[in-house]
Amino acid sequence: PHDPFVAPKKYFDMYPLEDCDPIELPEGYKPPYEHSLLPWSKEFDKFDDQDKREFLRSYYACTTFMDAQVGRLLDALEETGQLDNTLIVFFGDHGYHLGENKWWNKVTLYEQGTRAPFIISFGYGIYLIFEG
């Protein structure tokens, strides 16, 4: 997930702010290739610890909410007897920074920005044939 972060309140309540510790970078840290980050990257410097905790909490809440929705889908497939003949592909188009390299978002070529999720799951009734 990414901003705007939207999830029911109960998912935010799972993550108390005091448990959402921001990444601590060394004093004076400059990310490699800082010159190539977008000009507005300096905007992230204005975030204080409270802002960072709220950002992390929101990210965690939305990730947990999304996981719960995937769980609902899997439960419904199982309850209707469709799980074993269903191909599920779950993917994202980018990774996400949670403070690494002084960045709080996507749109970089750092590992955190390019590490995109990709999961394939299929039941016993699905047969995949690869040709090549």
XYZ file of N, CA and C in Angstrom:
396
model
N 0.829 -1.210 0.000
C 0.000 0.000 0.000
C 0.863 1.260 0.000
N 0.282 2.320 -0.440
C 0.950 3.616 -0.305
C -0.081 4.699 -0.078
N 0.412 5.869 0.238
C -0.503 6.942 0.577
C -1.407 7.297 -0.607
N -2.632 7.689 -0.297
C -3.190 7.896 1.042
C -3.506 6.557 1.710
N -3.159 6.450 2.967
C -3.372 5.213 3.720
C -4.788 5.197 4.293
N -5.571 4.213 3.866
C -6.963 4.117 4.316
C -7.207 2.699 4.808
N -7.652 2.588 6.047
C -7.990 1.296 6.644
C -8.920 1.571 7.820
N -9.739 0.593 8.199
C -10.582 0.776 9.382
C -9.734 1.039 10.633
N -10.309 1.771 11.566
C -9.614 2.175 12.792
C -9.005 0.999 13.545
N -9.680 -0.147 13.554
C -9.161 -1.277 14.335
C -7.767 -1.704 13.878
N -7.452 -1.484 12.604
C -6.123 -1.850 12.109
C -5.062 -0.854 12.584
N -5.435 0.404 12.699
C -4.511 1.395 13.264
C -4.281 1.114 14.748
N -5.342 0.686 15.427
C -5.237 0.405 16.861
C -4.297 -0.760 17.164
N -4.025 -1.601 16.182
C -3.110 -2.732 16.380
C -1.659 -2.276 16.539
N -1.383 -1.046 16.146
C -0.006 -0.545 16.131
C 0.100 0.753 16.938
N 0.316 0.646 18.255
C 0.498 1.855 19.064
C 1.689 2.665 18.548
N 1.533 3.973 18.543
C 2.597 4.835 18.024
C 3.936 4.596 18.709
N 3.904 4.320 20.013
C 5.178 4.132 20.724
C 5.910 2.869 20.280
N 5.215 1.970 19.578
C 5.857 0.752 19.064
C 6.351 0.905 17.624
N 6.062 2.026 17.014
C 6.441 2.258 15.610
C 7.715 3.096 15.578
N 8.839 2.428 15.756
C 10.118 3.128 15.833
C 10.669 3.429 14.446
N 10.903 4.714 14.162
C 11.496 5.062 12.870
C 12.930 4.554 12.760
N 13.362 4.361 11.548
C 14.750 3.977 11.289
C 15.655 5.112 11.751
N 16.707 4.746 12.453
C 17.664 5.752 12.908
C 18.855 5.754 11.965
N 19.053 6.873 11.321
C 20.203 7.023 10.432
C 21.308 7.754 11.192
N 22.555 7.478 10.880
C 23.659 8.162 11.568
C 23.578 9.679 11.367
N 24.035 10.419 12.342
C 24.061 11.879 12.267
C 24.799 12.317 11.001
N 24.204 13.222 10.249
C 24.817 13.720 9.027
C 24.761 12.765 7.851
N 23.984 11.695 7.979
C 23.901 10.685 6.916
C 23.446 11.309 5.601
N 24.127 10.955 4.541
C 23.711 11.337 3.190
C 23.609 10.060 2.380
N 22.453 9.831 1.770
C 22.313 8.604 0.988
C 23.222 8.628 -0.232
N 23.666 7.438 -0.665
C 24.442 7.390 -1.901
C 23.602 7.976 -3.032
N 24.213 8.672 -3.899
C 23.525 9.232 -5.066
C 22.438 10.222 -4.671
N 22.632 10.906 -3.532
C 21.630 11.867 -3.077
C 21.332 12.905 -4.157
N 22.336 13.249 -4.930
C 22.157 14.254 -5.975
C 21.137 13.826 -7.026
N 20.898 12.517 -7.149
C 19.974 12.049 -8.185
C 18.541 11.904 -7.678
N 18.322 12.092 -6.360
C 16.955 12.042 -5.853
C 16.199 13.275 -6.335
N 14.910 13.145 -6.418
C 14.096 14.259 -6.887
C 14.291 15.482 -5.998
N 14.162 16.685 -6.567
C 14.407 17.902 -5.781
C 13.565 17.986 -4.513
N 12.350 17.477 -4.563
C 11.500 17.574 -3.373
C 11.825 16.535 -2.317
N 12.897 15.757 -2.525
C 13.290 14.790 -1.496
C 13.665 15.488 -0.193
N 14.114 16.718 -0.274
C 14.464 17.471 0.933
C 13.237 17.715 1.806
N 12.045 17.631 1.221
C 10.810 17.799 1.987
C 10.709 16.768 3.103
N 11.282 15.599 2.912
C 11.188 14.554 3.924
C 12.007 14.898 5.168
N 12.957 15.816 5.041
C 13.760 16.225 6.195
C 12.922 16.927 7.258
N 11.787 17.472 6.867
C 10.969 18.220 7.830
C 10.155 17.307 8.749
N 10.108 15.997 8.466
C 9.347 15.074 9.306
C 10.030 14.908 10.659
N 9.259 15.076 11.728
C 9.807 14.779 13.052
C 9.471 13.330 13.408
N 9.919 12.873 14.577
C 9.693 11.476 14.964
C 8.211 11.125 15.012
N 7.380 12.054 15.470
C 5.940 11.796 15.534
C 5.372 11.569 14.132
N 5.769 12.393 13.172
C 5.318 12.214 11.785
C 5.735 10.843 11.262
N 6.972 10.466 11.540
C 7.492 9.184 11.059
C 6.748 8.017 11.700
N 6.466 8.130 12.985
C 5.709 7.082 13.674
C 4.308 6.945 13.082
N 3.667 8.062 12.801
C 2.325 8.022 12.216
C 2.361 7.428 10.806
N 3.398 7.758 10.056
C 3.547 7.197 8.716
C 3.708 5.679 8.798
N 4.613 5.227 9.684
C 4.835 3.787 9.845
C 3.563 3.086 10.309
N 2.894 3.666 11.285
C 1.651 3.081 11.790
C 0.635 2.944 10.661
N 0.510 3.965 9.848
C -0.443 3.940 8.736
C -0.076 2.867 7.721
N 1.204 2.765 7.417
C 1.662 1.738 6.478
C 1.376 0.343 7.026
N 1.716 0.122 8.300
C 1.474 -1.183 8.923
C -0.018 -1.502 8.958
N -0.841 -0.514 9.303
C -2.292 -0.725 9.375
C -2.848 -1.118 8.014
N -2.430 -0.424 6.974
C -2.943 -0.728 5.633
C -2.442 -2.073 5.128
N -1.204 -2.415 5.447
C -0.674 -3.718 5.053
C -1.447 -4.835 5.749
N -1.736 -4.661 7.025
C -2.491 -5.664 7.775
C -3.921 -5.760 7.266
N -4.528 -4.625 6.951
C -5.884 -4.612 6.390
C -5.909 -5.347 5.046
N -4.926 -5.066 4.199
C -4.845 -5.738 2.904
C -4.684 -7.244 3.095
N -3.845 -7.653 4.024
C -3.650 -9.066 4.314
C -4.961 -9.713 4.761
N -5.724 -9.010 5.573
C -7.014 -9.539 6.033
C -7.982 -9.721 4.862
N -7.936 -8.810 3.895
C -8.828 -8.921 2.739
C -8.432 -10.102 1.850
N -7.142 -10.322 1.697
C -6.681 -11.502 0.953
C -7.137 -12.762 1.689
N -7.055 -12.744 3.009
C -7.534 -13.873 3.807
C -9.016 -14.140 3.597
N -9.804 -13.089 3.515
C -11.247 -13.249 3.254
C -11.484 -13.905 1.897
N -10.719 -13.486 0.899
C -10.844 -14.069 -0.435
C -10.490 -15.555 -0.403
N -9.382 -15.890 0.240
C -8.976 -17.297 0.327
C -10.006 -18.127 1.088
N -10.550 -17.577 2.163
C -11.595 -18.286 2.916
C -12.818 -18.541 2.049
N -13.229 -17.538 1.277
C -14.404 -17.691 0.411
C -14.151 -18.741 -0.666
N -12.952 -18.743 -1.238
C -12.624 -19.753 -2.246
C -12.647 -21.152 -1.636
N -12.136 -21.272 -0.427
C -12.130 -22.578 0.234
C -13.556 -23.024 0.586
N -14.351 -22.100 1.111
C -15.728 -22.431 1.501
C -16.588 -22.850 0.312
N -16.292 -22.314 -0.857
C -17.081 -22.643 -2.052
C -16.453 -23.766 -2.869
N -15.376 -24.343 -2.377
C -14.731 -25.442 -3.079
C -13.961 -25.019 -4.319
N -13.615 -23.752 -4.412
C -12.931 -23.243 -5.604
C -11.423 -23.041 -5.422
N -10.943 -23.219 -4.212
C -9.531 -22.924 -3.955
C -8.590 -23.806 -4.771
N -8.936 -25.089 -4.926
C -8.039 -26.012 -5.633
C -8.028 -25.831 -7.145
N -8.957 -25.050 -7.678
C -8.922 -24.826 -9.125
C -8.820 -23.332 -9.451
N -8.176 -22.599 -8.550
C -8.015 -21.157 -8.742
C -6.536 -20.791 -8.746
N -6.157 -20.025 -9.733
C -4.806 -19.469 -9.815
C -4.858 -18.070 -9.212
N -4.004 -17.822 -8.251
C -3.965 -16.514 -7.598
C -2.612 -15.883 -7.886
N -2.649 -14.673 -8.403
C -1.427 -13.916 -8.674
C -1.536 -12.605 -7.906
N -0.584 -12.359 -7.052
C -0.563 -11.165 -6.210
C 0.740 -10.431 -6.504
N 0.626 -9.176 -6.933
C 1.854 -8.444 -7.251
C 1.661 -6.950 -7.040
N 2.765 -6.275 -6.935
C 2.779 -4.825 -6.845
C 3.691 -4.274 -7.921
N 3.553 -2.998 -8.181
C 4.358 -2.403 -9.248
C 5.605 -1.692 -8.732
N 5.801 -1.695 -7.420
C 6.984 -1.045 -6.856
C 7.155 -1.463 -5.406
N 8.330 -1.195 -4.876
C 8.568 -1.370 -3.451
C 8.224 -0.082 -2.731
N 8.738 0.073 -1.516
C 8.381 1.262 -0.738
C 9.452 1.543 0.302
N 9.764 2.802 0.482
C 10.719 3.231 1.501
C 9.981 3.616 2.774
N 10.524 3.194 3.892
C 9.974 3.557 5.202
C 11.036 4.290 6.018
N 11.733 5.193 5.347
C 12.762 5.992 6.002
C 14.176 5.644 5.587
N 14.346 4.535 4.887
C 15.681 4.163 4.424
C 16.176 5.219 3.426
N 17.451 5.511 3.506
C 18.065 6.492 2.604
C 17.368 7.850 2.645
N 16.806 8.188 3.818
C 16.107 9.465 4.010
C 14.924 9.620 3.053
N 14.272 8.532 2.723
C 13.176 8.574 1.750
C 11.939 7.903 2.328
N 10.771 8.485 2.066
C 9.497 7.977 2.589
C 8.507 7.885 1.444
N 8.680 6.940 0.577
C 7.741 6.788 -0.520
C 8.301 5.765 -1.487
N 7.960 5.929 -2.749
C 8.456 5.029 -3.791
C 9.341 5.845 -4.729
N 9.344 5.556 -5.988
C 10.009 6.278 -7.085
C 11.532 6.409 -6.984
N 12.215 5.420 -6.423
C 13.676 5.420 -6.484
C 14.133 4.076 -7.048
N 15.394 4.016 -7.390
C 15.974 2.753 -7.830
C 16.789 2.092 -6.725
N 16.672 2.602 -5.497
C 17.249 1.892 -4.357
C 16.498 0.576 -4.195
N 17.126 -0.371 -3.519
C 16.515 -1.696 -3.365
C 15.096 -1.623 -2.803
N 14.869 -0.778 -1.811
C 13.547 -0.702 -1.201
C 12.481 -0.246 -2.199
N 12.848 0.584 -3.135
C 11.895 1.082 -4.121
C 11.621 0.120 -5.258
N 12.519 -0.824 -5.468
C 12.350 -1.760 -6.588
C 11.944 -3.159 -6.143
N 11.969 -3.419 -4.865
C 11.614 -4.748 -4.351
C 10.090 -4.868 -4.331
N 9.527 -5.324 -5.431
C 8.071 -5.424 -5.569
C 7.599 -6.837 -5.238
N 6.468 -6.942 -4.539
C 5.949 -8.275 -4.212
C 5.436 -8.996 -5.451
N 5.642 -10.303 -5.474
C 5.126 -11.131 -6.563
C 4.929 -12.540 -6.018
N 3.685 -12.956 -5.906
C 3.354 -14.267 -5.347
C 2.395 -14.970 -6.292
N 2.667 -16.221 -6.591
C 1.759 -17.050 -7.383
C 1.398 -18.260 -6.534
N 0.112 -18.544 -6.473
C -0.361 -19.708 -5.733
C -1.426 -20.401 -6.573
N -1.329 -21.712 -6.646
C -2.351 -22.442 -7.390
C -2.639 -23.761 -6.702
N -3.882 -24.184 -6.832
C -4.325 -25.416 -6.186
C -3.954 -26.645 -6.991
N -4.322 -27.791 -6.438
C -3.996 -29.069 -7.072
C -4.699 -29.247 -8.410
N -5.777 -28.514 -8.635
C -6.516 -28.653 -9.888
C -5.978 -27.804 -11.020
N -4.921 -27.071 -10.787
C -4.340 -26.194 -11.804
C -3.058 -26.838 -12.323
N -2.948 -26.907 -13.615
C -1.738 -27.456 -14.232
C -1.100 -26.368 -15.076
N 0.136 -26.085 -14.814
C 0.863 -25.075 -15.568
C 1.818 -25.762 -16.523
N 1.821 -25.293 -17.743
C 2.739 -25.829 -18.747
C 3.638 -24.686 -19.189
N 4.914 -24.875 -19.028
C 5.877 -23.870 -19.443
C 6.552 -24.347 -20.718
N 6.541 -23.483 -21.701
C 7.232 -23.802 -22.949
C 8.347 -22.794 -23.127
N 9.391 -23.191 -23.725
C 10.447 -22.215 -23.890
C 11.519 -22.767 -24.688
